[in-house]
PDB file of C-alpha atoms in Angstrom:
ATOM      1  CA  MET A   1      46.599  21.587   4.978  1.00  0.00           C
ATOM      2  CA  GLU A   2      48.428  23.325   7.839  1.00  0.00           C
ATOM      3  CA  VAL A   3      50.761  26.060   6.667  1.00  0.00           C
ATOM      4  CA  THR A   4      53.175  28.034   8.803  1.00  0.00           C
ATOM      5  CA  VAL A   5      53.562  31.660   7.751  1.00  0.00           C
ATOM      6  CA  SER A   6      56.240  33.993   9.012  1.00  0.00           C
ATOM      7  CA  SER A   7      54.464  37.331   9.384  1.00  0.00           C
ATOM      8  CA  GLU A   8      51.063  38.920   9.813  1.00  0.00           C
ATOM      9  CA  LYS A   9      51.228  40.168   6.227  1.00  0.00           C
ATOM     10  CA  ALA A  10      51.995  36.652   4.939  1.00  0.00           C
ATOM     11  CA  LYS A  11      49.158  35.244   7.053  1.00  0.00           C
ATOM     12  CA  ARG A  12      46.730  37.880   5.735  1.00  0.00           C
ATOM     13  CA  ASP A  13      47.779  37.194   2.140  1.00  0.00           C
ATOM     14  CA  TYR A  14      47.502  33.438   2.535  1.00  0.00           C
ATOM     15  CA  GLU A  15      44.018  33.700   4.048  1.00  0.00           C
ATOM     16  CA  LEU A  16      42.917  35.898   1.134  1.00  0.00           C
ATOM     17  CA  ILE A  17      44.458  33.498  -1.378  1.00  0.00           C
ATOM     18  CA  CYS A  18      42.603  30.587   0.229  1.00  0.00           C
ATOM     19  CA  LYS A  19      39.305  32.505   0.029  1.00  0.00           C
ATOM     20  CA  ALA A  20      39.963  33.402  -3.610  1.00  0.00           C
ATOM     21  CA  ARG A  21      41.103  29.907  -4.534  1.00  0.00           C
ATOM     22  CA  GLU A  22      38.533  27.824  -2.670  1.00  0.00           C
ATOM     23  CA  LYS A  23      35.467  30.048  -2.655  1.00  0.00           C
ATOM     24  CA  GLY A  24      36.080  32.264  -5.684  1.00  0.00           C
ATOM     25  CA  ASP A  25      35.713  35.234  -3.336  1.00  0.00           C
ATOM     26  CA  GLN A  26      35.923  38.352  -5.538  1.00  0.00           C
ATOM     27  CA  ARG A  27      36.531  40.566  -2.500  1.00  0.00           C
ATOM     28  CA  ALA A  28      39.618  38.538  -1.676  1.00  0.00           C
ATOM     29  CA  TYR A  29      40.955  39.114  -5.188  1.00  0.00           C
ATOM     30  CA  ALA A  30      40.141  42.811  -4.905  1.00  0.00           C
ATOM     31  CA  GLN A  31      41.924  43.092  -1.546  1.00  0.00           C
ATOM     32  CA  LEU A  32      45.047  41.372  -2.886  1.00  0.00           C
ATOM     33  CA  MET A  33      45.006  43.730  -5.830  1.00  0.00           C
ATOM     34  CA  GLU A  34      44.537  46.721  -3.539  1.00  0.00           C
ATOM     35  CA  PHE A  35      47.472  45.684  -1.335  1.00  0.00           C
ATOM     36  CA  TYR A  36      49.933  45.233  -4.200  1.00  0.00           C
ATOM     37  CA  LYS A  37      48.713  47.272  -7.182  1.00  0.00           C
ATOM     38  CA  GLU A  38      50.642  50.457  -6.434  1.00  0.00           C
ATOM     39  CA  GLN A  39      53.915  48.679  -5.626  1.00  0.00           C
ATOM     40  CA  LEU A  40      53.647  46.515  -8.725  1.00  0.00           C
ATOM     41  CA  TYR A  41      52.785  49.518 -10.889  1.00  0.00           C
ATOM     42  CA  HIS A  42      55.868  51.397  -9.670  1.00  0.00           C
ATOM     43  CA  LEU A  43      58.077  48.367 -10.313  1.00  0.00           C
ATOM     44  CA  LEU A  44      56.804  48.156 -13.892  1.00  0.00           C
ATOM     45  CA  LEU A  45      57.034  51.910 -14.326  1.00  0.00           C
ATOM     46  CA  ARG A  46      60.746  51.699 -13.453  1.00  0.00           C
ATOM     47  CA  TYR A  47      61.124  49.063 -16.191  1.00  0.00           C
ATOM     48  CA  THR A  48      59.034  50.770 -18.859  1.00  0.00           C
ATOM     49  CA  HIS A  49      59.240  54.523 -18.163  1.00  0.00           C
ATOM     50  CA  ASP A  50      55.723  54.628 -19.627  1.00  0.00           C
ATOM     51  CA  THR A  51      52.708  55.165 -17.369  1.00  0.00           C
ATOM     52  CA  ILE A  52      50.127  53.642 -19.716  1.00  0.00           C
ATOM     53  CA  LEU A  53      52.252  50.585 -20.474  1.00  0.00           C
ATOM     54  CA  ALA A  54      53.028  50.132 -16.764  1.00  0.00           C
ATOM     55  CA  GLU A  55      49.281  50.217 -15.992  1.00  0.00           C
ATOM     56  CA  ASP A  56      48.542  47.676 -18.719  1.00  0.00           C
ATOM     57  CA  LEU A  57      51.325  45.346 -17.591  1.00  0.00           C
ATOM     58  CA  THR A  58      50.198  45.680 -13.959  1.00  0.00           C
ATOM     59  CA  ILE A  59      46.678  44.570 -14.841  1.00  0.00           C
ATOM     60  CA  GLU A  60      48.006  41.743 -17.012  1.00  0.00           C
ATOM     61  CA  ALA A  61      50.251  40.551 -14.173  1.00  0.00           C
ATOM     62  CA  PHE A  62      47.317  40.412 -11.756  1.00  0.00           C
ATOM     63  CA  GLY A  63      45.249  38.607 -14.386  1.00  0.00           C
ATOM     64  CA  LYS A  64      47.950  35.989 -14.890  1.00  0.00           C
ATOM     65  CA  ALA A  65      48.488  35.604 -11.150  1.00  0.00           C
ATOM     66  CA  PHE A  66      44.794  35.205 -10.413  1.00  0.00           C
ATOM     67  CA  LYS A  67      44.356  32.824 -13.334  1.00  0.00           C
ATOM     68  CA  SER A  68      47.052  30.559 -11.890  1.00  0.00           C
ATOM     69  CA  ILE A  69      46.403  31.187  -8.191  1.00  0.00           C
ATOM     70  CA  ASP A  70      46.098  27.423  -7.685  1.00  0.00           C
ATOM     71  CA  LYS A  71      49.829  27.156  -8.420  1.00  0.00           C
ATOM     72  CA  TYR A  72      50.791  29.532  -5.613  1.00  0.00           C
ATOM     73  CA  THR A  73      52.413  27.923  -2.591  1.00  0.00           C
ATOM     74  CA  PRO A  74      53.245  29.733   0.646  1.00  0.00           C
ATOM     75  CA  ASP A  75      56.924  28.743   0.351  1.00  0.00           C
ATOM     76  CA  PHE A  76      57.488  32.321  -0.781  1.00  0.00           C
ATOM     77  CA  ALA A  77      55.660  35.555  -0.057  1.00  0.00           C
ATOM     78  CA  PHE A  78      52.742  36.258  -2.351  1.00  0.00           C
ATOM     79  CA  SER A  79      54.385  39.560  -3.311  1.00  0.00           C
ATOM     80  CA  THR A  80      57.543  37.721  -4.453  1.00  0.00           C
ATOM     81  CA  TRP A  81      55.478  35.354  -6.574  1.00  0.00           C
ATOM     82  CA  LEU A  82      53.438  38.240  -8.016  1.00  0.00           C
ATOM     83  CA  TYR A  83      56.558  40.318  -8.807  1.00  0.00           C
ATOM     84  CA  ARG A  84      58.112  37.319 -10.568  1.00  0.00           C
ATOM     85  CA  ILE A  85      54.992  36.979 -12.737  1.00  0.00           C
ATOM     86  CA  ALA A  86      55.068  40.720 -13.498  1.00  0.00           C
ATOM     87  CA  THR A  87      58.775  40.647 -14.352  1.00  0.00           C
ATOM     88  CA  ASN A  88      58.346  37.633 -16.626  1.00  0.00           C
ATOM     89  CA  ASN A  89      55.366  39.330 -18.265  1.00  0.00           C
ATOM     90  CA  TYR A  90      57.495  42.428 -18.919  1.00  0.00           C
ATOM     91  CA  ILE A  91      60.304  40.277 -20.367  1.00  0.00           C
ATOM     92  CA  ASP A  92      57.802  38.535 -22.670  1.00  0.00           C
ATOM     93  CA  TYR A  93      56.463  41.926 -23.737  1.00  0.00           C
ATOM     94  CA  THR A  94      59.932  43.229 -24.616  1.00  0.00           C
ATOM     95  CA  ARG A  95      60.767  40.056 -26.552  1.00  0.00           C
ATOM     96  CA  LYS A  96      57.584  40.353 -28.616  1.00  0.00           C
ATOM     97  CA  LYS A  97      58.249  44.019 -29.221  1.00  0.00           C
ATOM     98  CA  ARG A  98      61.808  43.314 -30.306  1.00  0.00           C
ATOM     99  CA  LEU A  99      60.600  40.666 -32.770  1.00  0.00           C
ATOM    100  CA  GLN A 100      58.128  43.137 -34.264  1.00  0.00           C
ATOM    101  CA  THR A 101      60.747  45.824 -34.732  1.00  0.00           C
ATOM    102  CA  ILE A 102      62.461  45.975 -38.083  1.00  0.00           C
ATOM    103  CA  SER A 103      65.741  47.780 -38.279  1.00  0.00           C
ATOM    104  CA  MET A 104      65.440  51.032 -40.216  1.00  0.00           C
ATOM    105  CA  ASP A 105      68.898  50.359 -41.643  1.00  0.00           C
ATOM    106  CA  GLN A 106      67.714  47.328 -43.597  1.00  0.00           C
ATOM    107  CA  GLU A 107      67.100  47.856 -47.245  1.00  0.00           C
ATOM    108  CA  GLU A 108      63.630  47.083 -48.581  1.00  0.00           C
ATOM    109  CA  SER A 109      65.050  44.303 -50.769  1.00  0.00           C
ATOM    110  CA  GLU A 110      66.240  42.464 -47.639  1.00  0.00           C
ATOM    111  CA  LEU A 111      62.851  42.370 -45.946  1.00  0.00           C
ATOM    112  CA  ASN A 112      61.156  39.531 -47.888  1.00  0.00           C
ATOM    113  CA  LEU A 113      57.789  41.256 -47.883  1.00  0.00           C
ATOM    114  CA  VAL A 114      54.759  38.964 -48.097  1.00  0.00           C
ATOM    115  CA  SER A 115      51.821  39.956 -50.259  1.00  0.00           C
ATOM    116  CA  GLN A 116      49.195  41.787 -48.201  1.00  0.00           C
ATOM    117  CA  SER A 117      46.308  40.912 -50.530  1.00  0.00           C
ATOM    118  CA  GLN A 118      43.798  38.343 -49.323  1.00  0.00           C
ATOM    119  CA  THR A 119      42.511  35.453 -51.329  1.00  0.00           C
ATOM    120  CA  PRO A 120      38.737  34.921 -51.494  1.00  0.00           C
ATOM    121  CA  GLU A 121      39.162  32.028 -49.053  1.00  0.00           C
ATOM    122  CA  ASP A 122      41.043  34.300 -46.603  1.00  0.00           C
ATOM    123  CA  LYS A 123      38.232  36.838 -46.820  1.00  0.00           C
ATOM    124  CA  VAL A 124      35.572  34.196 -46.016  1.00  0.00           C
ATOM    125  CA  ILE A 125      37.606  32.891 -43.078  1.00  0.00           C
ATOM    126  CA  GLU A 126      38.111  36.441 -41.800  1.00  0.00           C
ATOM    127  CA  SER A 127      34.396  37.122 -42.139  1.00  0.00           C
ATOM    128  CA  GLN A 128      33.548  33.953 -40.194  1.00  0.00           C
ATOM    129  CA  LYS A 129      35.987  34.913 -37.439  1.00  0.00           C
ATOM    130  CA  HIS A 130      34.404  38.355 -37.145  1.00  0.00           C
ATOM    131  CA  GLU A 131      30.928  36.832 -36.992  1.00  0.00           C
ATOM    132  CA  THR A 132      31.983  34.355 -34.290  1.00  0.00           C
ATOM    133  CA  LEU A 133      33.680  37.126 -32.326  1.00  0.00           C
ATOM    134  CA  ARG A 134      30.605  39.330 -32.586  1.00  0.00           C
ATOM    135  CA  ASN A 135      28.388  36.458 -31.343  1.00  0.00           C
ATOM    136  CA  VAL A 136      30.656  35.941 -28.330  1.00  0.00           C
ATOM    137  CA  ILE A 137      30.699  39.669 -27.558  1.00  0.00           C
ATOM    138  CA  ASN A 138      26.901  39.820 -27.784  1.00  0.00           C
ATOM    139  CA  LYS A 139      26.710  37.189 -25.011  1.00  0.00           C
ATOM    140  CA  LEU A 140      28.671  39.386 -22.577  1.00  0.00           C
ATOM    141  CA  LYS A 141      26.971  41.349 -19.833  1.00  0.00           C
ATOM    142  CA  PRO A 142      25.953  44.771 -21.194  1.00  0.00           C
ATOM    143  CA  HIS A 143      28.573  46.770 -19.250  1.00  0.00           C
ATOM    144  CA  TYR A 144      31.373  44.499 -20.505  1.00  0.00           C
ATOM    145  CA  ARG A 145      30.005  44.510 -24.054  1.00  0.00           C
ATOM    146  CA  THR A 146      29.927  48.321 -24.046  1.00  0.00           C
ATOM    147  CA  LEU A 147      33.551  48.509 -22.921  1.00  0.00           C
ATOM    148  CA  ILE A 148      34.729  45.993 -25.542  1.00  0.00           C
ATOM    149  CA  GLU A 149      32.859  47.779 -28.306  1.00  0.00           C
ATOM    150  CA  MET A 150      34.197  51.191 -27.298  1.00  0.00           C
ATOM    151  CA  ARG A 151      37.804  49.981 -27.016  1.00  0.00           C
ATOM    152  CA  TYR A 152      38.079  47.633 -29.994  1.00  0.00           C
ATOM    153  CA  PHE A 153      35.382  48.609 -32.460  1.00  0.00           C
ATOM    154  CA  GLU A 154      35.245  52.352 -31.873  1.00  0.00           C
ATOM    155  CA  GLU A 155      38.997  52.352 -31.084  1.00  0.00           C
ATOM    156  CA  LYS A 156      38.630  54.732 -28.169  1.00  0.00           C
ATOM    157  CA  SER A 157      41.463  55.283 -25.722  1.00  0.00           C
ATOM    158  CA  TYR A 158      41.180  54.352 -22.055  1.00  0.00           C
ATOM    159  CA  GLU A 159      40.912  58.050 -21.270  1.00  0.00           C
ATOM    160  CA  GLU A 160      38.031  58.569 -23.710  1.00  0.00           C
ATOM    161  CA  ILE A 161      36.159  55.571 -22.313  1.00  0.00           C
ATOM    162  CA  SER A 162      36.828  56.773 -18.780  1.00  0.00           C
ATOM    163  CA  GLN A 163      35.413  60.215 -19.534  1.00  0.00           C
ATOM    164  CA  GLU A 164      32.431  58.964 -21.489  1.00  0.00           C
ATOM    165  CA  LEU A 165      31.390  56.425 -18.839  1.00  0.00           C
ATOM    166  CA  ALA A 166      32.480  58.571 -15.867  1.00  0.00           C
ATOM    167  CA  LEU A 167      34.699  55.778 -14.522  1.00  0.00           C
ATOM    168  CA  PRO A 168      38.291  55.909 -13.275  1.00  0.00           C
ATOM    169  CA  ILE A 169      40.835  54.706 -15.850  1.00  0.00           C
ATOM    170  CA  GLY A 170      41.909  51.869 -13.549  1.00  0.00           C
ATOM    171  CA  THR A 171      38.317  50.637 -13.368  1.00  0.00           C
ATOM    172  CA  VAL A 172      38.011  50.780 -17.152  1.00  0.00           C
ATOM    173  CA  LYS A 173      41.188  48.722 -17.565  1.00  0.00           C
ATOM    174  CA  ALA A 174      40.198  46.198 -14.916  1.00  0.00           C
ATOM    175  CA  LYS A 175      36.724  45.720 -16.407  1.00  0.00           C
ATOM    176  CA  LEU A 176      38.181  45.400 -19.915  1.00  0.00           C
ATOM    177  CA  PHE A 177      40.551  42.755 -18.611  1.00  0.00           C
ATOM    178  CA  ARG A 178      37.650  40.834 -17.054  1.00  0.00           C
ATOM    179  CA  ALA A 179      35.626  41.200 -20.250  1.00  0.00           C
ATOM    180  CA  ARG A 180      38.460  39.812 -22.356  1.00  0.00           C
TER     181      ARG A 180
END
């Protein structure tokens, strides 16, 4: 398929996208991420005013973009497409957050609280889910398994994992994303 691109940057991006899409070239993905990570992070930081959340949303945006890279067409710049994904991801995040927030002005009687106790059947189902999850985690490569265990079972922060494994926080987040 012959594609006409308007600039050197667009040509470079399209060549990297083709390598990533057709050959699964991890270096191509890494280069795309390197070219746009800082700009995307700053965009999300302007939205969130929270450095940690902006980092998380940046990584999620790249994950979503790379997962659906086959849907990208060179009709628009890759950066435009990526920023649209990031913006939509941020909007989804704020919607979910808004749905989880309960107004402090509401009286307890208005909340329709559901019983938090589990039935024996719920406990068995929960136990089976944990066992299945543990089996899946045990099949991961050791470095991914370690990260998942530290983050979700030991409930360590990105900073704690970064210090303990002597890795940059960005690397920890990227590897956790891949592991998930």
